[in-house]
Coordinates of C-alpha atoms in Angstrom, one line a residue:
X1 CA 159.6 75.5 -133.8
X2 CA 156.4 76.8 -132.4
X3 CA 158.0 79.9 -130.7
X4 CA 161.2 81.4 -130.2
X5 CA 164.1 80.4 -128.1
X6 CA 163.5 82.6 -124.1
X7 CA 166.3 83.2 -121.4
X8 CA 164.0 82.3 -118.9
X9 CA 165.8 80.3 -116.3
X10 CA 165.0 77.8 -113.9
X11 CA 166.5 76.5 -111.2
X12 CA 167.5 72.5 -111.1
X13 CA 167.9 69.8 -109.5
X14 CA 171.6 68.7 -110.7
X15 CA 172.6 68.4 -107.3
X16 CA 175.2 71.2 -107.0
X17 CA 172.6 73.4 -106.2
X18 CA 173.7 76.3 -108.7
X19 CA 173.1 75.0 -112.2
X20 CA 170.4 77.0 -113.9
X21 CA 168.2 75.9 -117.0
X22 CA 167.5 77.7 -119.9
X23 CA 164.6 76.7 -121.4
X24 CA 164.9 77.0 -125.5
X25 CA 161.3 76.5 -126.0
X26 CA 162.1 74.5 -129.4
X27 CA 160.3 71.6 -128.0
X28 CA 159.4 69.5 -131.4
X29 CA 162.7 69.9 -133.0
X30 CA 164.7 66.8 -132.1
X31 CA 168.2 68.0 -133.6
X32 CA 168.1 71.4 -130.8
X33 CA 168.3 71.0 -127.3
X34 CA 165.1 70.9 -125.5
X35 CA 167.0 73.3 -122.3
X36 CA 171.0 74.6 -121.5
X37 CA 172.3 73.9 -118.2
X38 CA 174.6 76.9 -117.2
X39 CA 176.8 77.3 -114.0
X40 CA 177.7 80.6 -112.2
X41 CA 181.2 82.0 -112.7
X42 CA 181.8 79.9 -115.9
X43 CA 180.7 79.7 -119.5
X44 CA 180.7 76.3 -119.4
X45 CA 177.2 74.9 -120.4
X46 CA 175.5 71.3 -121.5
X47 CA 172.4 71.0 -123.7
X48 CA 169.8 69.1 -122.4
X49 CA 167.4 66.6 -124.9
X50 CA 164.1 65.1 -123.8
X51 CA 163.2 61.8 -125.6
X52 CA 160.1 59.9 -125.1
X53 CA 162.4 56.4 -123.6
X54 CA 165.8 55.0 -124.0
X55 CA 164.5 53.2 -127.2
X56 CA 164.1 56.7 -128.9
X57 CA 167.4 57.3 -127.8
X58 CA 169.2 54.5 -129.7
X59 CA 166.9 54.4 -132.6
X60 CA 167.8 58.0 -133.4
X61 CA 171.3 57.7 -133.1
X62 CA 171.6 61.1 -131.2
X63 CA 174.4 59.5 -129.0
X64 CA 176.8 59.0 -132.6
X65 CA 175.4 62.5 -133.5
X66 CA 175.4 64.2 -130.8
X67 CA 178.0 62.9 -128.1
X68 CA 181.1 65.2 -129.7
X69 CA 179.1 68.0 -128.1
X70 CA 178.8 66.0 -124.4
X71 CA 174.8 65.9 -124.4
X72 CA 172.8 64.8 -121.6
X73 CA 169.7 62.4 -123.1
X74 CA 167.2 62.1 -120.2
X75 CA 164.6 59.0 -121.7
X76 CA 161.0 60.5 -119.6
X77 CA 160.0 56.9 -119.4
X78 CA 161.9 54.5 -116.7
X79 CA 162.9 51.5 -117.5
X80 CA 160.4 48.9 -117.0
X81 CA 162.5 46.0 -115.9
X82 CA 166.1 45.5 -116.0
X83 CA 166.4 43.2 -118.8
X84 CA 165.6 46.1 -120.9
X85 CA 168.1 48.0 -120.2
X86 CA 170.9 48.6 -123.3
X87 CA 173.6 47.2 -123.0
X88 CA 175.9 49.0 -125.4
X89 CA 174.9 52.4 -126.0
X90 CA 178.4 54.2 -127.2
X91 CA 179.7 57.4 -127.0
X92 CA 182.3 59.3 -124.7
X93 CA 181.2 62.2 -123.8
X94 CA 177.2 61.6 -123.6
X95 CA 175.4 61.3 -119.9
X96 CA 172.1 58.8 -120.7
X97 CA 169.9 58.8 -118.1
X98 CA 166.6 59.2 -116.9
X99 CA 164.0 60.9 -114.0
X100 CA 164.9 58.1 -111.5
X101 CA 168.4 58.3 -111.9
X102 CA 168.3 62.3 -111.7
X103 CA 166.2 61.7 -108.6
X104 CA 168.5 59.1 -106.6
X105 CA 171.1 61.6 -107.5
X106 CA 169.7 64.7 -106.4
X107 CA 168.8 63.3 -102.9
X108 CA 170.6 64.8 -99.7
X109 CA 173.6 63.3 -98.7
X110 CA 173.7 62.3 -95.2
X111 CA 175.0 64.3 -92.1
X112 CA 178.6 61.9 -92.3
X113 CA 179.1 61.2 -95.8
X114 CA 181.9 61.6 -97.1
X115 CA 183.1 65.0 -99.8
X116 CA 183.2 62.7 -102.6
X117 CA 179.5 62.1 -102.2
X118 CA 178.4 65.4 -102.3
X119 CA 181.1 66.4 -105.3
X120 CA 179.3 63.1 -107.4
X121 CA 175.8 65.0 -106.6
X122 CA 177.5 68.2 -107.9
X123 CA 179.3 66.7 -110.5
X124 CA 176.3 64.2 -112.2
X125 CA 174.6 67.0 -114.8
X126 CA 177.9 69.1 -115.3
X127 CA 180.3 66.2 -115.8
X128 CA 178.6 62.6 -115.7
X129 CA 178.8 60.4 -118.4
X130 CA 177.7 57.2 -119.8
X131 CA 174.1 55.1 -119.3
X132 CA 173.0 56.2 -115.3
X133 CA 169.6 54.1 -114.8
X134 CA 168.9 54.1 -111.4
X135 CA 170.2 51.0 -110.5
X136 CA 173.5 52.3 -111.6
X137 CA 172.7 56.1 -110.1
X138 CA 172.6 54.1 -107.0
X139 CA 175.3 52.6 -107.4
X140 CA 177.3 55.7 -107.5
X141 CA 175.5 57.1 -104.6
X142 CA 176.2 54.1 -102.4
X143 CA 180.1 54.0 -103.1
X144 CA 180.4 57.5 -102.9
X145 CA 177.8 58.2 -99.6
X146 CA 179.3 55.5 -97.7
X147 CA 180.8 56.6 -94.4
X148 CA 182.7 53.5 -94.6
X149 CA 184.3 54.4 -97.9
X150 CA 184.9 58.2 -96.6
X151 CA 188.7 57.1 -96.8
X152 CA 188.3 55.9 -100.3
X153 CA 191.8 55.4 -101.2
X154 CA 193.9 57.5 -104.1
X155 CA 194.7 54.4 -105.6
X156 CA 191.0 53.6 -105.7
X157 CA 189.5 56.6 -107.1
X158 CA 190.4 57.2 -110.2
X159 CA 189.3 54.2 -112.1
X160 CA 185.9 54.7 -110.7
X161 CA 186.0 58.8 -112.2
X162 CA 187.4 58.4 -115.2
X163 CA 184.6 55.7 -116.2
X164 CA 181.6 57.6 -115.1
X165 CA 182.8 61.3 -115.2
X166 CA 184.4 64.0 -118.2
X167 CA 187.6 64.8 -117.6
X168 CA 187.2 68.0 -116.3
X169 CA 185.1 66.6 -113.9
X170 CA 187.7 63.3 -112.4
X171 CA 190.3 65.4 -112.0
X172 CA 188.5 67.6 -109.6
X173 CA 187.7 64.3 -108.0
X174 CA 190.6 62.9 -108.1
X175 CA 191.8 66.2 -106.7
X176 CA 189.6 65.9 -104.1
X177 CA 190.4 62.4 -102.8
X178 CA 194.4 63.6 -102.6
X179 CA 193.4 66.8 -100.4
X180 CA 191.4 64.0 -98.4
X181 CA 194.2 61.3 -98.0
X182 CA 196.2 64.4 -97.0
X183 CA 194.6 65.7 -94.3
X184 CA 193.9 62.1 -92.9
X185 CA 197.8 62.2 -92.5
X186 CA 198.7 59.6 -95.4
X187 CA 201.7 61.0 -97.3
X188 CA 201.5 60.8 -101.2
X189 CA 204.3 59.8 -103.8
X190 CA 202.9 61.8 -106.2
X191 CA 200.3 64.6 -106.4
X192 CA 200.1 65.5 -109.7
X193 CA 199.3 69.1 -110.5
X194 CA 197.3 69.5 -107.3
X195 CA 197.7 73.1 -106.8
X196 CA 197.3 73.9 -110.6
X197 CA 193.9 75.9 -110.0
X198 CA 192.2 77.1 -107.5
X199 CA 189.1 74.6 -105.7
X200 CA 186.0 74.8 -107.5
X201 CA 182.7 76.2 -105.3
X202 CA 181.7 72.7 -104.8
X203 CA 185.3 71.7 -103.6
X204 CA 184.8 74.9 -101.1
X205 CA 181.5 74.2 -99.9
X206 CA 182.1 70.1 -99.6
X207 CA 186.0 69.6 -99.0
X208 CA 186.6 72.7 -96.9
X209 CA 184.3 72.1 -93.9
X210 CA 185.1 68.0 -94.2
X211 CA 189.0 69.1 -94.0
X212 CA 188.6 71.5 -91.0
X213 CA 186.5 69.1 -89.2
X214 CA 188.6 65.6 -89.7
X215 CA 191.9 66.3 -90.2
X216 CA 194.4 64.7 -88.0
X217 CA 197.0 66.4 -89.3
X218 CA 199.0 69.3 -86.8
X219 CA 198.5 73.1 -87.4
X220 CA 201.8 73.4 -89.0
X221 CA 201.2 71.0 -92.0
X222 CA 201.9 72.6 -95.1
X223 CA 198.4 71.6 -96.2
X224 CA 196.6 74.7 -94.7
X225 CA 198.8 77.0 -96.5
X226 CA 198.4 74.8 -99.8
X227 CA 194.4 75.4 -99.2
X228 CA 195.1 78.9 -98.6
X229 CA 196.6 79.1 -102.2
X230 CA 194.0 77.5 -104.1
X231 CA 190.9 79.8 -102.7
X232 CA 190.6 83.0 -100.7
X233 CA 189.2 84.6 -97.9
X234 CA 185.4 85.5 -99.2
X235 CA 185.4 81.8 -100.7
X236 CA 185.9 80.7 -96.7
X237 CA 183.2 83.4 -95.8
X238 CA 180.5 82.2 -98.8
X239 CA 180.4 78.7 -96.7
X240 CA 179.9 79.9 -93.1
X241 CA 177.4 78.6 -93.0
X242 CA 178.7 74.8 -93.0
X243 CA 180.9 76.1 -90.4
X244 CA 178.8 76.8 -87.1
X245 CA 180.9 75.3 -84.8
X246 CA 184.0 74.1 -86.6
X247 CA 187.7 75.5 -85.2
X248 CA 189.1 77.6 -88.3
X249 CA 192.3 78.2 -86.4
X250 CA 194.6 76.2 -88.4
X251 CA 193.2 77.5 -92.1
X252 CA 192.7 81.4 -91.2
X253 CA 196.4 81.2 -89.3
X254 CA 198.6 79.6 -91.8
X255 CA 196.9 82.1 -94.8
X256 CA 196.9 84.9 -92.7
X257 CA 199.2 87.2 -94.2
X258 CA 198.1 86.5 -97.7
X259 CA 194.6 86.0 -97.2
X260 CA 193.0 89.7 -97.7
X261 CA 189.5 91.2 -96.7
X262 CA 188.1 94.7 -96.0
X263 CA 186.5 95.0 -92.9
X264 CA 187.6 94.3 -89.2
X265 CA 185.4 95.2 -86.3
X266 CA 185.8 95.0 -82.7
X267 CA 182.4 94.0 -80.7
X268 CA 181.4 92.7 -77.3
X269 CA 182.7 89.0 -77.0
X270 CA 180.2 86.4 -77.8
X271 CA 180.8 83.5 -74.7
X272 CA 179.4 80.5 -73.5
X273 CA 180.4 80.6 -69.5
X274 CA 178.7 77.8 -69.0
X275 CA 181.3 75.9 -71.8
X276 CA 184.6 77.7 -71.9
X277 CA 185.5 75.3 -74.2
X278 CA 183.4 75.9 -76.5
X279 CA 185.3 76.0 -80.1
X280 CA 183.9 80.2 -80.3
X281 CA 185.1 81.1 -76.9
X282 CA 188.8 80.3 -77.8
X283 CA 189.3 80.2 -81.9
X284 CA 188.2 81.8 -84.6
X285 CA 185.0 80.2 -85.5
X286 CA 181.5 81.4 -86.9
X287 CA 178.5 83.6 -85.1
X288 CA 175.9 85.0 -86.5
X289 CA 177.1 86.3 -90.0
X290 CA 181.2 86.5 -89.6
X291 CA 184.2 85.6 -89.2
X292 CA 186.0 86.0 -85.9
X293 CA 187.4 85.6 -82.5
X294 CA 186.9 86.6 -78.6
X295 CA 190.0 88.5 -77.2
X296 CA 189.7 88.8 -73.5
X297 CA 186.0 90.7 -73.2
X298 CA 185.8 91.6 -77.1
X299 CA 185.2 90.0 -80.0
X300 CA 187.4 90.8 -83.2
X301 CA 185.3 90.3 -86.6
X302 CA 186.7 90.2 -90.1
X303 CA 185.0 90.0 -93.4
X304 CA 185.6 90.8 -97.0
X305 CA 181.9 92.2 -98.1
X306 CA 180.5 95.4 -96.3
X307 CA 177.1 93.8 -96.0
X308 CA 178.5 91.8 -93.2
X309 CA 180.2 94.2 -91.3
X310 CA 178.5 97.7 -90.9
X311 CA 180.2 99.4 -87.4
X312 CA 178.3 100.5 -84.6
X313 CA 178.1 104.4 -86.1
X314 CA 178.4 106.0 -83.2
X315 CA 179.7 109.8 -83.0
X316 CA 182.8 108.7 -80.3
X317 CA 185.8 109.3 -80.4
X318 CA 189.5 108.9 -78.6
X319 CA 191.9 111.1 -76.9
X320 CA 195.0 111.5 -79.1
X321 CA 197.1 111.1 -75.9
X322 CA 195.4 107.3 -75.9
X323 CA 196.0 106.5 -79.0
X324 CA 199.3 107.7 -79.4
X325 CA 200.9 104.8 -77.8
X326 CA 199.4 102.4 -79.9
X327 CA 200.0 104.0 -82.9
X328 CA 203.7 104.0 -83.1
X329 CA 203.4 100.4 -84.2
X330 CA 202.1 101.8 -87.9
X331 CA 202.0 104.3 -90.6
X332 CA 199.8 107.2 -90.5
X333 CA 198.8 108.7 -93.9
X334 CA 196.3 110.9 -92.1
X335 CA 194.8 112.0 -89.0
X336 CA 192.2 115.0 -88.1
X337 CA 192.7 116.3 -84.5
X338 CA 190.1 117.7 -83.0
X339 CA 190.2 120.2 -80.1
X340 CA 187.6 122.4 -78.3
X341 CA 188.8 125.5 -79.7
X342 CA 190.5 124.4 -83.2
X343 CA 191.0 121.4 -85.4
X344 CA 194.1 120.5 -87.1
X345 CA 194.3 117.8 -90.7
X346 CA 197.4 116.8 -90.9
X347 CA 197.8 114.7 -94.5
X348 CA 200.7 113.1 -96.0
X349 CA 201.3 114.8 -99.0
X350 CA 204.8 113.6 -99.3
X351 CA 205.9 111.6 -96.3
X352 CA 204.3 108.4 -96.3
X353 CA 203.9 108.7 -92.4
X354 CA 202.7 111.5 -90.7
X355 CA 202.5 110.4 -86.8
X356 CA 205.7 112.2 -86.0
X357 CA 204.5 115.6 -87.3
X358 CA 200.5 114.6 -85.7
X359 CA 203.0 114.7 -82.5
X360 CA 204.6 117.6 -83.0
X361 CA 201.4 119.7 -83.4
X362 CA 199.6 118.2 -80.6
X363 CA 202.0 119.2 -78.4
X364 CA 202.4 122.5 -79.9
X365 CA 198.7 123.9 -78.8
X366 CA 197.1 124.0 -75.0
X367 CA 194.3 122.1 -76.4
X368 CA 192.8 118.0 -75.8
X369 CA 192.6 116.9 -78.8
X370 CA 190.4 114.0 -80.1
X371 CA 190.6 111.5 -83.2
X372 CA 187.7 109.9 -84.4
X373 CA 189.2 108.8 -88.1
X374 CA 192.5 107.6 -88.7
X375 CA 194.0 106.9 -91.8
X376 CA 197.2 103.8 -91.7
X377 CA 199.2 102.5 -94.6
X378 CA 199.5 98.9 -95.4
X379 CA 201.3 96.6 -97.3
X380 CA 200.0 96.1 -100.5
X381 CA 200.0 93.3 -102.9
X382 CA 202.0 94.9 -105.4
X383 CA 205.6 95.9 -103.7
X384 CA 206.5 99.0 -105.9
X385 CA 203.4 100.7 -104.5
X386 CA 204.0 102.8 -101.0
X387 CA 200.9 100.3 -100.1
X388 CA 197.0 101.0 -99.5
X389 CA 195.2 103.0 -96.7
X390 CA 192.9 101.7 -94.0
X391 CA 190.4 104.1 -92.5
X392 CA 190.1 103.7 -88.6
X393 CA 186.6 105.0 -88.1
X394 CA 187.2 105.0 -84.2
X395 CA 183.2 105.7 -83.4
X396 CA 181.9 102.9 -85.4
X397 CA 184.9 100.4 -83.7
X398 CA 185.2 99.4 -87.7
X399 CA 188.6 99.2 -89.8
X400 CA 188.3 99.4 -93.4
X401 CA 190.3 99.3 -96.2
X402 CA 188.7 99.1 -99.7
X403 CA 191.8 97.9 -102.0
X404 CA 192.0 94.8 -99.5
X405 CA 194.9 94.3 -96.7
X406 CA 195.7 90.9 -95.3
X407 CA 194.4 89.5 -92.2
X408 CA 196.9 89.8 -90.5
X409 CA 197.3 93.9 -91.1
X410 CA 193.6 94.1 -90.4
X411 CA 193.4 92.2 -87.2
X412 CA 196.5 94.1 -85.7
X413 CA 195.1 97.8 -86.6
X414 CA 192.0 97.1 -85.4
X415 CA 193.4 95.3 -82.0
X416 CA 195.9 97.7 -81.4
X417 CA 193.4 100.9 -82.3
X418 CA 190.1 100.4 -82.0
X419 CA 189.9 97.2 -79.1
X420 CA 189.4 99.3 -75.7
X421 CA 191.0 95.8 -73.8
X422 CA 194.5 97.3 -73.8
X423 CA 196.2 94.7 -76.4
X424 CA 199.4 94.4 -76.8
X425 CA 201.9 94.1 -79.8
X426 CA 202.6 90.5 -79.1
X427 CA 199.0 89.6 -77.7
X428 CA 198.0 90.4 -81.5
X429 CA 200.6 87.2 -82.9
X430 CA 198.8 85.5 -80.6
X431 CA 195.3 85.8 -81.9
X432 CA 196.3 85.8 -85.8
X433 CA 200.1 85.2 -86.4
X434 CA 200.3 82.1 -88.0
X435 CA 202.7 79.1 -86.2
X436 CA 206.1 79.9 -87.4
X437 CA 205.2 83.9 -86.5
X438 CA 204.7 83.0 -83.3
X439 CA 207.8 81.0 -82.3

């Protein structure tokens, strides 16, 4: 080699729009790949060799010698006319293509195509396999972009997969094409292993938003909870972007007591007067950078990552005699009261709620007290724990808890303590309860 293998990475074109290349810099050795693809949040990874045409290909034999290790051969040259194009080139696990190919692959898919287009795109350079010319890279992009195949059939799919993708790869197809039939309403005889693992980021960032926008299937179909189980909360929030405008009632509802974030914050309501209609007047939807829903004259945001939700940090805070009320509804692990003349900390050392005994000493002193943090126990994941604390930070209108609490427990502490609209137990179920909470 002429110089020494580098990490420096490049992004590529595979169509996923995450695969990075490494380039190993041993250009003029023919038996070491020319670059390594590598994919975020896996160690999976597939060498990359650069041959002069599809002639070199076969006449080295790097498809017997190298296919056990799933290679992709890209030939720089096109094919100059279709009679030249192999006809048998062997191998399993190799992907044989070339820059055309790559190109008609990595190509947007349009506005109404359907997921399985955009999962081929995502799949081709981590999973495709066999000779892809571009006549038969368009061939794959035609069946697969097709907004008339956009109900490609279970029955359909997997013959197509299996002959031009890696295992690995078809049965996250295939995967996809049963969520698909699914939410179109068709019932299945068998779904084999479907919820075995959770959806891949290209599942999330393709499948999600198509589900949410076609399904004609009704809020209490067992599908949104089986979604819920096979990704979380900050996987929904990593794609808001694909979801301006899209009703995310039926997903964030049916998950909502095991979906968990960090953050809830209560703002002025964003509204449209002039459509009241409008999918973020009336549901939880996407504006600006979260998550969240108008309630009367606010706006109730949730999110899993600070950066999104910071708080207003103000220096307010709330009579004690205002929040009282409210506050019988949870757990207090802590409260500071403060008055003009003294302040009282009253912690739970032992008792796991302290609102009772925050009672007892505001009534106790000639004073008007005011709270500006307040501390409220959770449920946690783990049931032999006594649960995890949320910290109400009253002047910045922010809830957060940083072990996680569902969405549920979030929305309600932040509606019942922080909103200033005056919402009620049972107003809460309505914004966030999922359907059979609500009956």
């Amino acid at each position: 080699p002429t110089k020494p293998p580098t990490n420096r990475r490049h992004d590529s074109r595979d169509g996923s729009g995450s695969a990075q290349i490494v380039d190993t810099r041993y250009f003029n050795h023919s038996a070491i790949p020319d670059f390594i693809m590598t994919w975020p949040k896996t160690k999976y990874q597939r060498a990359v060799y650069l041959r002069d045409s599809y002639e070199s290909v076969i006449a080295a034999q790097d498809i017997k010698s190298l296919d056990s290790t799933a290679p992709i051969l890209l030939a720089l040259q096109d094919l100059e006319s279709p009679e030249k194009r192999p006809t048998e080139v062997g191998g399993e696990k190799s992907l044989i293509t070339d820059p055309s190919g790559v190109d008609l692959i990595a190509e947007t898919s349009r506005a109404d195509a359907s997921p399985m287009a955009a999962l081929v795109r995502a799949n081709f350079a981590r999973g495709a396999r066999g000779l892809v010319d571009a006549p038969k890279a368009s061939q794959l992009v035609e069946l697969s972009d097709s907004p008339a195949r956009s109900d490609l059939t279970h029955a359909a799919l997997p013959d197509f997969v299996r002959e031009n993708f890696l295992e690995d790869a078809a049965r996250e197809m295939n995967r996809t094409a049963q969520l698909m039939e699914l939410a179109l309403g068709n019932k299945l005889t068998d779904i084999p292993e479907l919820l075995d693992s959770p959806l891949s980021p290209a599942e999330i960032r393709h499948l999600v938003p198509w589900i949410l926008r076609n399904a004609r299937i009704a809020e209490t179909d067992l599908l949104w909870k089986q979604l819920g189980t096979m990704m979380t909360f900050a996987d929904l929030e990593a794609i808001k972007g694909e979801l301006v405008g899209v009703n995310l009632d039926p997903l964030i509802r049916a998950n909502s007591d095991t979906w968990r974030a960090k953050r809830a914050y209560v703002g002025l309501a964003v509204r449209d007067h002039d459509d009241p209609d409008l999918v973020s007047n009336t549901h939880w939807s996407v504006i600006g950078s979260s998550i969240g829903r108008n309630v009367k004259e606010e706006r109730l945001h949730l999110a899993d990552s600070a950066r999104t939700l910071r708080g207003r940090s103000t220096q307010s805070s709330v009579l004690w005699t205002d929040l009282a009320e409210p506050a019988r509804d949870f757990r207090l692990s802590r409260v500071e009261l403060r008055g003009v003349t003294r302040s009282v900390a009253v912690n739970a050392e032992q008792s796991v709620d302290v609102r009772e005994d925050v009672e007892r000493v505001s009534r106790s002193f000639d004073e008007t007290f005011f709270v500006s943090e307040v501390g409220v126990r959770l449920e946690s994941e783990d049931p032999d724990t006594d649960g995890v604390e949320a910290r109400v930070l009253l002047g910045d209108s922010l809830v957060v808890s940083d072990a996680g609490a569902s969405l549920a427990d979030l929305a309600g502490v932040a509606l019942r303590l922080v909103s200033r609209s005056g919402i009620e137990a049972e107003q809460v179920q309505d914004v966030i309860a999922s359907f059979e909470h609500r009956q």
